[in-house]
Coordinates of C-alpha atoms and ligand atoms in Angstrom, one line a residue:
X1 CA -104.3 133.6 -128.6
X2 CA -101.8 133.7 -125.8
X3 CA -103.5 133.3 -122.8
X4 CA -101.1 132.1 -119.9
X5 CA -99.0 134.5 -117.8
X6 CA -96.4 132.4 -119.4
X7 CA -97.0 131.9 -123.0
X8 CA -94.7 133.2 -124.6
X9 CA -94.1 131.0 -128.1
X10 CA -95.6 127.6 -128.5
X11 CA -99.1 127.4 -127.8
X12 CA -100.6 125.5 -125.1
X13 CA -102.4 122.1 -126.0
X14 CA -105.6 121.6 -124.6
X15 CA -105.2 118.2 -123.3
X16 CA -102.3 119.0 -121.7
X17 CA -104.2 122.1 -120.1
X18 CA -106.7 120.3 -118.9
X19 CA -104.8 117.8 -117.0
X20 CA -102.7 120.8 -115.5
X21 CA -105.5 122.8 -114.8
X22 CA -107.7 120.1 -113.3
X23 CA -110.0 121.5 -110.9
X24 CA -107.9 124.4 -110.0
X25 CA -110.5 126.7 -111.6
X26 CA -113.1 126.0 -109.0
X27 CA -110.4 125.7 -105.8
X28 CA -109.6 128.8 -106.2
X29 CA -112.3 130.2 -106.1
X30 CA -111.9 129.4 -102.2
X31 CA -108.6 131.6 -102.5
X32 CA -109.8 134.7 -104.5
X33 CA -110.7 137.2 -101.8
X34 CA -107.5 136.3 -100.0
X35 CA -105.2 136.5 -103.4
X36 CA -107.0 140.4 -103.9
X37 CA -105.5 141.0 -100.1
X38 CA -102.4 139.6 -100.4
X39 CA -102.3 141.5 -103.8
X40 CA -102.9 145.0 -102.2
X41 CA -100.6 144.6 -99.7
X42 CA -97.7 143.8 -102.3
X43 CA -98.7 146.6 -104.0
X44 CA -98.5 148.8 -101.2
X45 CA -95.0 147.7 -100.5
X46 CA -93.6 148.2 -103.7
X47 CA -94.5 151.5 -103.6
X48 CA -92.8 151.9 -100.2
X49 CA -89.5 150.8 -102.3
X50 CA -90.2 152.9 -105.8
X51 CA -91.4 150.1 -107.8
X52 CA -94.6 151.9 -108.2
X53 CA -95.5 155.3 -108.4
X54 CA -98.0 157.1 -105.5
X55 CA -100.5 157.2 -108.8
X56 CA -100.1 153.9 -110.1
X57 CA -101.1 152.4 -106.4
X58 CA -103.6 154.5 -105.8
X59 CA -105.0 153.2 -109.6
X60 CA -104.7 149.5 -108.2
X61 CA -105.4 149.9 -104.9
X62 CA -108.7 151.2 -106.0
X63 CA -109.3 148.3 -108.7
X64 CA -107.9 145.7 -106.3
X65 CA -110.8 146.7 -103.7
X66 CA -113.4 146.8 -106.6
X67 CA -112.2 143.3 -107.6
X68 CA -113.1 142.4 -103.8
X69 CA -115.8 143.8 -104.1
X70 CA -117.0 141.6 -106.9
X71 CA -116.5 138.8 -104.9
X72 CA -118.0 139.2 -102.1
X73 CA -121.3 139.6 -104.2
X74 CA -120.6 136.7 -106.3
X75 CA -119.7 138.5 -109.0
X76 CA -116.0 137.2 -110.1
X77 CA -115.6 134.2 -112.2
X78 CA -112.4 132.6 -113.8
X79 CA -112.9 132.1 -116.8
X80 CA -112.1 129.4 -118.9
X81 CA -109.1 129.9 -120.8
X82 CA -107.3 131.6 -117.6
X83 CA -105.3 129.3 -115.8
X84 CA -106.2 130.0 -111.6
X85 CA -107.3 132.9 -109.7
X86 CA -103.5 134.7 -110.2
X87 CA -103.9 135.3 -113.6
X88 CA -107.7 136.0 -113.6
X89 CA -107.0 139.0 -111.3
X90 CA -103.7 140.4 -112.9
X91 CA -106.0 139.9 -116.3
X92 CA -108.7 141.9 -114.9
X93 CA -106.4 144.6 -113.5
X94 CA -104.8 144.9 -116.9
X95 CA -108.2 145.2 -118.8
X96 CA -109.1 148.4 -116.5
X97 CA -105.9 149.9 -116.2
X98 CA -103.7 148.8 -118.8
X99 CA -100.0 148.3 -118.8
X100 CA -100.3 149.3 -114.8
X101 CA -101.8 146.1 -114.2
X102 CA -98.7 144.5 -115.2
X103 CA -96.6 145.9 -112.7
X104 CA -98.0 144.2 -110.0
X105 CA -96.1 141.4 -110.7
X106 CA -92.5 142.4 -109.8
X107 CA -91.1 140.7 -107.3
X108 CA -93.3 137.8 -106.3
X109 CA -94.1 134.4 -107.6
X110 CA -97.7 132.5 -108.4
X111 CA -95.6 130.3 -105.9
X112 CA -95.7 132.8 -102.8
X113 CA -98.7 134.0 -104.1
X114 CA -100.6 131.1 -103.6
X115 CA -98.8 130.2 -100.3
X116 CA -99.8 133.3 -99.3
X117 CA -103.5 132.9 -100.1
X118 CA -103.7 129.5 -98.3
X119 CA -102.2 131.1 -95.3
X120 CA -104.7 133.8 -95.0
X121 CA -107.7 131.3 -95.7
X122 CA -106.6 128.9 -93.4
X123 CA -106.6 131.9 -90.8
X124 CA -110.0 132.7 -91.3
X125 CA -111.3 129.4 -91.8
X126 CA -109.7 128.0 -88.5
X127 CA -111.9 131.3 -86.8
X128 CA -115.1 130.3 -88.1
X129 CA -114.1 126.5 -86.6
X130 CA -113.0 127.5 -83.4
X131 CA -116.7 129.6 -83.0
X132 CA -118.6 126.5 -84.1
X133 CA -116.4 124.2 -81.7
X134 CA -117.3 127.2 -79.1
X135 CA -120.8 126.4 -79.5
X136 CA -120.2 122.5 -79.6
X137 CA -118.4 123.2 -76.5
X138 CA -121.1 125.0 -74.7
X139 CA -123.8 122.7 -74.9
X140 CA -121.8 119.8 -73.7
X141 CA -120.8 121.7 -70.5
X142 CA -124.9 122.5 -70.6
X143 CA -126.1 119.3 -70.7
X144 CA -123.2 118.4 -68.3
X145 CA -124.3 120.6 -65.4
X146 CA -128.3 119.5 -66.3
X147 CA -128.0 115.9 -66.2
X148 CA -125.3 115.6 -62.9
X149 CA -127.5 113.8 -60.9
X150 CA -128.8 111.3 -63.4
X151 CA -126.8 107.9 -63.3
X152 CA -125.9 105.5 -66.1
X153 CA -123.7 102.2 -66.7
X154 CA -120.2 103.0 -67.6
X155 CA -118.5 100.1 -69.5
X156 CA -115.1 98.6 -70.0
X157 CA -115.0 96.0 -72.3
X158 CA -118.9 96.6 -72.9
X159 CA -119.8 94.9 -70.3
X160 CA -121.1 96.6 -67.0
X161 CA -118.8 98.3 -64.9
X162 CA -119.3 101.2 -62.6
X163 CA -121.9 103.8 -62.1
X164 CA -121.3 106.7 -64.5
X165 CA -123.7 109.5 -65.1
X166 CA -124.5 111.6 -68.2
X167 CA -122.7 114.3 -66.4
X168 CA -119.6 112.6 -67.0
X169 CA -120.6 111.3 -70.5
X170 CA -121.2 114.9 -71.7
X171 CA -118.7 116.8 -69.5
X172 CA -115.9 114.1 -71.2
X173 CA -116.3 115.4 -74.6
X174 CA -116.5 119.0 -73.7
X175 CA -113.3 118.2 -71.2
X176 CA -111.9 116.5 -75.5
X177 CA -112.6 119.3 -77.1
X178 CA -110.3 122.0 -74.7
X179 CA -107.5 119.7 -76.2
X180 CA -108.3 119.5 -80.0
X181 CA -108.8 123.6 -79.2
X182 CA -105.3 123.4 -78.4
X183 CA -103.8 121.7 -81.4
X184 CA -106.1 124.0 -83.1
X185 CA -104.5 126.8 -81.6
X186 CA -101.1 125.5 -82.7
X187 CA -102.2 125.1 -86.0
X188 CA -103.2 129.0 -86.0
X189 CA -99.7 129.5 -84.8
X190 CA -98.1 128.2 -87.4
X191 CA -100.6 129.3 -90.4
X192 CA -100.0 133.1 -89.2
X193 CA -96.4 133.5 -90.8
X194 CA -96.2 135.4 -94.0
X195 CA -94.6 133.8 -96.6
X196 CA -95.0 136.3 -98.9
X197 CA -91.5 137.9 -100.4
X198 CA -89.9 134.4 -101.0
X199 CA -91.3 134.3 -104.7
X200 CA -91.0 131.1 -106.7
X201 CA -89.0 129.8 -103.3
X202 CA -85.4 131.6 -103.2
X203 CA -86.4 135.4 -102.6
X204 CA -85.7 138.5 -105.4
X205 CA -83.2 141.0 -106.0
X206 CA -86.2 143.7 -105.7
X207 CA -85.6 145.3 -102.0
X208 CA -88.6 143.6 -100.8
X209 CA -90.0 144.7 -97.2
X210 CA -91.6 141.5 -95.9
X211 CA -91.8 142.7 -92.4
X212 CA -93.9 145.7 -93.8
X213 CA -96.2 143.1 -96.2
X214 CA -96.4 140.7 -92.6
X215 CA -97.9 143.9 -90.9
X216 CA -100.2 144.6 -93.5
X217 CA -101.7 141.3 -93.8
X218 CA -101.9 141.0 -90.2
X219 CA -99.1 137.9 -89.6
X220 CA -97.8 138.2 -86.0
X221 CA -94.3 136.8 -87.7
X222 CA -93.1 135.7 -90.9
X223 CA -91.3 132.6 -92.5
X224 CA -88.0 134.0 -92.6
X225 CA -86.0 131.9 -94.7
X226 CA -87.5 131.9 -98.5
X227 CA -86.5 128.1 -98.4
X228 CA -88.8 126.9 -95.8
X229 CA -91.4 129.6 -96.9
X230 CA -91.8 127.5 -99.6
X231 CA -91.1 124.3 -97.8
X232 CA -94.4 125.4 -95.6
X233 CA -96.3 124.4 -98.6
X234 CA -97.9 121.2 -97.7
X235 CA -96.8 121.1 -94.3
X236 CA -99.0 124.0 -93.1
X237 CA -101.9 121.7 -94.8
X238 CA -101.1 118.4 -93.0
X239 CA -100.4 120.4 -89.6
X240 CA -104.3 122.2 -89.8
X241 CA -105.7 119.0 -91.4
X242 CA -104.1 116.7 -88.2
X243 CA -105.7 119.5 -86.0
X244 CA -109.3 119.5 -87.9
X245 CA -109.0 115.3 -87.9
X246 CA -108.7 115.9 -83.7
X247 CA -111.6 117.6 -83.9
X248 CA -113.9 115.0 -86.3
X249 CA -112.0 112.1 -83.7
X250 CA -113.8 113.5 -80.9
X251 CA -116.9 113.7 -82.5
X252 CA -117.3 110.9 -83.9
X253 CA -116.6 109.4 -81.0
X254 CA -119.5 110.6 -79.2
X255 CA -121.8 109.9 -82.5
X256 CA -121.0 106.3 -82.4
X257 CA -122.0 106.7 -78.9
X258 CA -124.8 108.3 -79.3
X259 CA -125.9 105.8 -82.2
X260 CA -125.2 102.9 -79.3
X261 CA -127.4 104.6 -76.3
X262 CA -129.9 105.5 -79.0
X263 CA -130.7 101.6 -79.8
X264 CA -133.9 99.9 -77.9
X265 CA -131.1 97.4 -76.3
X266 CA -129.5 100.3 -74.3
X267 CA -132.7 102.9 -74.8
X268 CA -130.0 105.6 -72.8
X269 CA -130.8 108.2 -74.7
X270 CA -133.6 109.5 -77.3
X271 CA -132.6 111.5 -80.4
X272 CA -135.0 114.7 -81.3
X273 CA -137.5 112.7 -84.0
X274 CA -136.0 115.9 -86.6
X275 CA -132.6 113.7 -86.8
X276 CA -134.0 110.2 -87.0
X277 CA -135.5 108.9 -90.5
X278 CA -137.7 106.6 -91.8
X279 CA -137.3 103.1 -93.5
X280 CA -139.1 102.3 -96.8
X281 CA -140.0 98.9 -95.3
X282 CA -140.2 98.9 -91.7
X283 CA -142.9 101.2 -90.2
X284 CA -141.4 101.8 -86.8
X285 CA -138.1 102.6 -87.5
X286 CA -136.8 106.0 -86.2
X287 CA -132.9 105.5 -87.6
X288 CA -130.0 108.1 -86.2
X289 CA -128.6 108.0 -89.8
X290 CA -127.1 111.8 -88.8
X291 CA -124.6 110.5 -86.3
X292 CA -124.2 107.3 -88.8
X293 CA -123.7 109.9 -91.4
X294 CA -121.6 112.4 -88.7
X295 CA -119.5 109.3 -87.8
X296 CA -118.6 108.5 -91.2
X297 CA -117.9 111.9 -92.2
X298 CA -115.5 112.4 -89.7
X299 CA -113.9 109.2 -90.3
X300 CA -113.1 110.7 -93.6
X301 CA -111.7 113.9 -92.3
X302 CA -109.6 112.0 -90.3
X303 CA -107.7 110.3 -93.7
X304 CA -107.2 114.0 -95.0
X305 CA -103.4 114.6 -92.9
X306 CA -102.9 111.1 -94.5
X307 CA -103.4 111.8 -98.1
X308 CA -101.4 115.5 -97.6
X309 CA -98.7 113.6 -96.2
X310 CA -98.5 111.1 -99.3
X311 CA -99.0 113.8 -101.8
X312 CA -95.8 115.8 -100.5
X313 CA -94.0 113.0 -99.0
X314 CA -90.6 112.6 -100.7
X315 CA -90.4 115.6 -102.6
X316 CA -87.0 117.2 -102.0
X317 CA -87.3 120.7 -101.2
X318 CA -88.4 123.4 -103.8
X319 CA -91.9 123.9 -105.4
X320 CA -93.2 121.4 -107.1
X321 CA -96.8 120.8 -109.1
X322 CA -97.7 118.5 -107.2
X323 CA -98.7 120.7 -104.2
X324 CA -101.5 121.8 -106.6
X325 CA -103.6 118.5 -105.7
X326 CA -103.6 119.0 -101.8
X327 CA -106.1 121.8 -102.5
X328 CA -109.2 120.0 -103.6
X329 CA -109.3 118.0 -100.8
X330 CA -108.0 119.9 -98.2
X331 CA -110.1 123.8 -99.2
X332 CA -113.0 122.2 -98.6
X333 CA -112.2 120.0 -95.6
X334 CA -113.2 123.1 -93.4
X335 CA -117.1 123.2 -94.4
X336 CA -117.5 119.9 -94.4
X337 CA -116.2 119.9 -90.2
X338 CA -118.4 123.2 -89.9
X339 CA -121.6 121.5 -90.9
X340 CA -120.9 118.5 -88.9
X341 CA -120.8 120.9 -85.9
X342 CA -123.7 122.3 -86.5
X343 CA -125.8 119.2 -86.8
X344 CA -124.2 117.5 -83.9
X345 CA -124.5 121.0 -81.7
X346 CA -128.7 121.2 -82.7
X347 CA -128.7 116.8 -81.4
X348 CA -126.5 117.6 -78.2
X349 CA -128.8 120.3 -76.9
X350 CA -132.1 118.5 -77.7
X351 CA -130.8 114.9 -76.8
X352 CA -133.3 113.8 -73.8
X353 CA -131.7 111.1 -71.5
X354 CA -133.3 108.0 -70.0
X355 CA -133.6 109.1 -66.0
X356 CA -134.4 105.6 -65.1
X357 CA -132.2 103.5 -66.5
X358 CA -131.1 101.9 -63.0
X359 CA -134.6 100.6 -62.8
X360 CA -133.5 97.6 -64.8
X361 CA -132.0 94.8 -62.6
X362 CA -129.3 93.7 -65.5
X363 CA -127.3 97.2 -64.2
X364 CA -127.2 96.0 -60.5
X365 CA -123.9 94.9 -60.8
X366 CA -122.5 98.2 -61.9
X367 CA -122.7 98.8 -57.8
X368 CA -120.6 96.0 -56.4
X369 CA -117.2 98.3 -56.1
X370 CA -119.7 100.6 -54.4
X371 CA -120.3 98.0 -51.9
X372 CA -116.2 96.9 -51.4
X373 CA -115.3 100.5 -50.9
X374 CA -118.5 100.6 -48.3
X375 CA -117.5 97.8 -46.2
X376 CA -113.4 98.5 -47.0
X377 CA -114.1 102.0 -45.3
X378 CA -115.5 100.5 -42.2
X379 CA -112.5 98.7 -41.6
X380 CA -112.6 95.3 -43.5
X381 CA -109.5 94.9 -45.4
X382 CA -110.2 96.1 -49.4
X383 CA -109.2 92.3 -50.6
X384 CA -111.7 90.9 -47.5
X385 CA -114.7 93.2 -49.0
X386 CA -113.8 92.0 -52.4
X387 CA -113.9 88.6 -51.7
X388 CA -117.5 89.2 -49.6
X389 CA -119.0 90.8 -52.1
X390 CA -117.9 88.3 -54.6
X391 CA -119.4 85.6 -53.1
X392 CA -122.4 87.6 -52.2
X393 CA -123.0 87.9 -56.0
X394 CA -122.6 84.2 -56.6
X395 CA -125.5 83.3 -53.8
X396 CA -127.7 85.7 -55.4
X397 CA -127.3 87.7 -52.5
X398 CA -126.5 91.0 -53.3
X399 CA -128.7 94.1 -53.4
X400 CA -127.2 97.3 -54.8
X401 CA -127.4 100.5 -52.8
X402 CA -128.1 102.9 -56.6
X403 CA -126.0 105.8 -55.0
X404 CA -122.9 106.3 -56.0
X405 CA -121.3 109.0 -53.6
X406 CA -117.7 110.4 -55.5
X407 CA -116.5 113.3 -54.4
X408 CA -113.0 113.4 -55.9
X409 CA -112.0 116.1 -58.8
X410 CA -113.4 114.8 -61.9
X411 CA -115.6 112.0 -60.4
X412 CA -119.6 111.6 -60.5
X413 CA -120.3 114.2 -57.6
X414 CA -117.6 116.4 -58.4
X415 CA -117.3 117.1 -61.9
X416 CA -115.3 120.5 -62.3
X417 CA -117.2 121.4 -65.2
X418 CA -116.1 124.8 -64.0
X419 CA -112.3 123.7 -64.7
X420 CA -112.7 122.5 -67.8
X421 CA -114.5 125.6 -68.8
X422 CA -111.6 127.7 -67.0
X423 CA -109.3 125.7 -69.7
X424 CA -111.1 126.5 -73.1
X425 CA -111.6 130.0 -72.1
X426 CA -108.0 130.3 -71.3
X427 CA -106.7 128.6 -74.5
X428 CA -109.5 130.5 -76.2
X429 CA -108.1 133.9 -75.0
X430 CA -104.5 132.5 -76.8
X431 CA -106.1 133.3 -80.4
X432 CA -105.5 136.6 -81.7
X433 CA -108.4 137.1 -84.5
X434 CA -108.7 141.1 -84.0
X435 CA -104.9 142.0 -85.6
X436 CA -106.0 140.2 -88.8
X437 CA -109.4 141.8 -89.1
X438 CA -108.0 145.4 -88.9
X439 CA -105.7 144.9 -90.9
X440 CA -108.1 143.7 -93.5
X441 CA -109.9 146.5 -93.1
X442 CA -106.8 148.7 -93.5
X443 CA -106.2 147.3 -97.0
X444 CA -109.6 147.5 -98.2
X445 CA -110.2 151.2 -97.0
X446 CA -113.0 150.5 -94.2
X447 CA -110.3 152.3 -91.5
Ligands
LIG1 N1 -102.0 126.4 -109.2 C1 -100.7 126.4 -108.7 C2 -100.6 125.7 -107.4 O1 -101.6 125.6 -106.7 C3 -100.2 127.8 -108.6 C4 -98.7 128.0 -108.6 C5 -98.3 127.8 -110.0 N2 -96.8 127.8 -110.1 C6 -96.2 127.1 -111.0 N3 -94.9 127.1 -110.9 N4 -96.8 126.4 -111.9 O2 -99.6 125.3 -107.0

């Protein structure tokens, strides 16, 4: 039984299938809904150019959206002996309309076809991301603006410093994020090119109209040259991969913070008793295995641009097999960050901070610039004050003033949380999601 798209004479052997295949079944499953969209807009273009008839796309339009349909309710499967998500749909398009269903084909590629499909996924992942790292964002600059006044030690080298406060401890990650939203954004940039039209990587003697199939799928440009269309393959993965791996930096960042603060030797900060757990053993032990677990997580995300780049590094250009293994890690790279927002949004907004950490003398030193600047401001010379409060420290003779009175942009008293938020809403305002979604709604006859 001849059950590829390509089978034409000698039968496939099942080992050999199974290597191919691998676990291409279940990626693309992640890729089905777009490959129906990308699917209906082809179709509606070669009509446009007499490769269909008004009667044969209004057949396929119809089953296309049905196929959608099915997938959106869980319904669609690929089934066993059908090699990816291309061939499942064509199959099922044949089965209801017969020798219809095999027109669809003309004048694309399973290679643009599934460039095509990871551009529009990557598009609507990177929206759902960007509204989690919205949230993320919001309760930083929340717990920013409520904890202002409430000072802390900040550390270089671990060791005391300066006064710091939790308003600059929470406002610095927020302040983070409006630059991984900006890489993000460039990411998006890139992702929303069509592809589509360049086939198996060198175009088609069909009169294709790629502008029209850019329009219809929403793109705000396409890859112009069928070459690099092709040559996007794996490098559209790496760029939105290094842009998700900003993201997980940040954040785990502030869980190994948080994991630091949390411990009885600093006691900064407590965790909500929901995110701590248990030990089998010791019967006091409230553990912040979720931002152990967060900070691991992210460490992996942050390999994923790595193992793209050495899975397509080298290949000269052209498609190649190969680009068939950057899916499994890479399709579900996106939950994986979406669920580590979540968590670590929930333990930002119910984190309570220690208000009287200064209470304990080993943080008195954290005011001895205080007391330079104090004296260098009343006229003694800055290296003078130094050297004072230096030997004052030595006698045991210095007593901290706990104030700490910055007024500069960015500092303690002055943290332009307002700014920063200025900055993500304007880089915010940069994405265009709206195009996309009518035009989605275009193709599948909601408009
Ligand atoms: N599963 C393939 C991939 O992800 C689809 C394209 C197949 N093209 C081919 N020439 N074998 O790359």
């Amino acid at each position: 039984m001849a059950s590829k798209l390509w089978e034409k004479t000698v039968q496939v052997n099942h080992d050999v299938e199974t290597y191919t295949v691998g676990r291409d079944r279940e990626m693309d499953m992640y890729l089905a809904r777009y490959d129906v969209l990308g699917s209906l807009a082809h179709i509606t273009m070669l009509e446009s150019i007499n490769l269909l008839t008004a009667d044969e796309l209004e057949q396929l339009t119809a089953a296309l959206r049905e196929i959608y349909a099915e997938i959106e309710a869980g319904n669609f499967t690929i089934e066993d002996d059908i090699e990816d998500v291309h061939s499942q749909v064509e199959l099922m398009l044949t089965r209801r309309l017969g020798d219809v269903g095999k027109k669809i084909h003309s004048g694309r590629s399973r290679n643009d076809q599934v460039l095509v499909d990871l551009r529009l996924f990557i598009r609507s992942e990177l929206e759902s991301v960007v509204e989690h790292l919205t949230a993320l964002f919001k309760a930083l600059v929340e717990q920013s603006n409520r904890y202002k006044n409430v000072l802390m030690p900040g550390y270089t080298h671990l060791q005391v410093a300066m006064p710091s406060s939790f308003g600059l401890w929470f406002g610095a990650y927020a302040e983070s994020l409006v630059d991984d939203l900006t890489v993000l954004q460039a990411a998006y940039k890139v992702t929303n090119r069509n592809p589509l039209g360049s086939a198996a990587g060198y175009g088609s003697s069909f009169p294709l109209n790629r502008t029209m199939t850019t329009r219809l799928l929403g793109f705000e440009s396409l890859d112009f040259n069928v070459v690099y269309a092709q040559m996007g393959r794996g490098k559209t993965e790496r760029i939105v991969a290094q842009a998700l791996a900003n993201v997980a930096a940040t954040v785990a960042k502030l869980a190994f913070d948080a994991c630091m603060y949390n411990s009885q030797n600093f006691g900064f900060i407590k965790l909500p008793d929901e995110f701590t757990t248990g030990s089998s053993i010791m019967p006091h032990k409230k553990n912040p295995d979720v931002f152990e677990l967060t900070r691991a997580k992210c460490n992996k995300l942050q390999a994923l641009p790595y193992e793209i780049t050495l899975i397509t590094n080298n290949l000269p250009c052209g498609y190649f097999r190969d680009l068939q293994m950057i899916k499994e890690s890479f399709l579900p790279a996106f939950a994986d960050l979406k669920n580590i927002l979540v968590m670590v949004t929930a333990m930002v907004s119910q984190v309570k901070v220690n208000e009287k950490i200064l209470d304990d003398s080993r943080y008195d030193l954290m005011f001895s610039v205080e007391e330079v600047n104090r004296l260098a401001s009343e006229g003694m010379p800055f290296r003078d004050a130094y050297k004072k409060v230096g030997l004052d420290i030595e006698a045991g003779k210095f007593t901290p003033v706990k104030e700490a009175n910055h007024t500069h942009e960015g500092s303690i008293g002055n943290l332009c949380n307002d700014k920063i938020e200025e900055m993500y809403c304007s880089m915010l305002d940069q994405f265009d999601f709206d195009t996309y979604h009518n035009a989605f709604e275009k193709l599948l006859g909601k408009k």
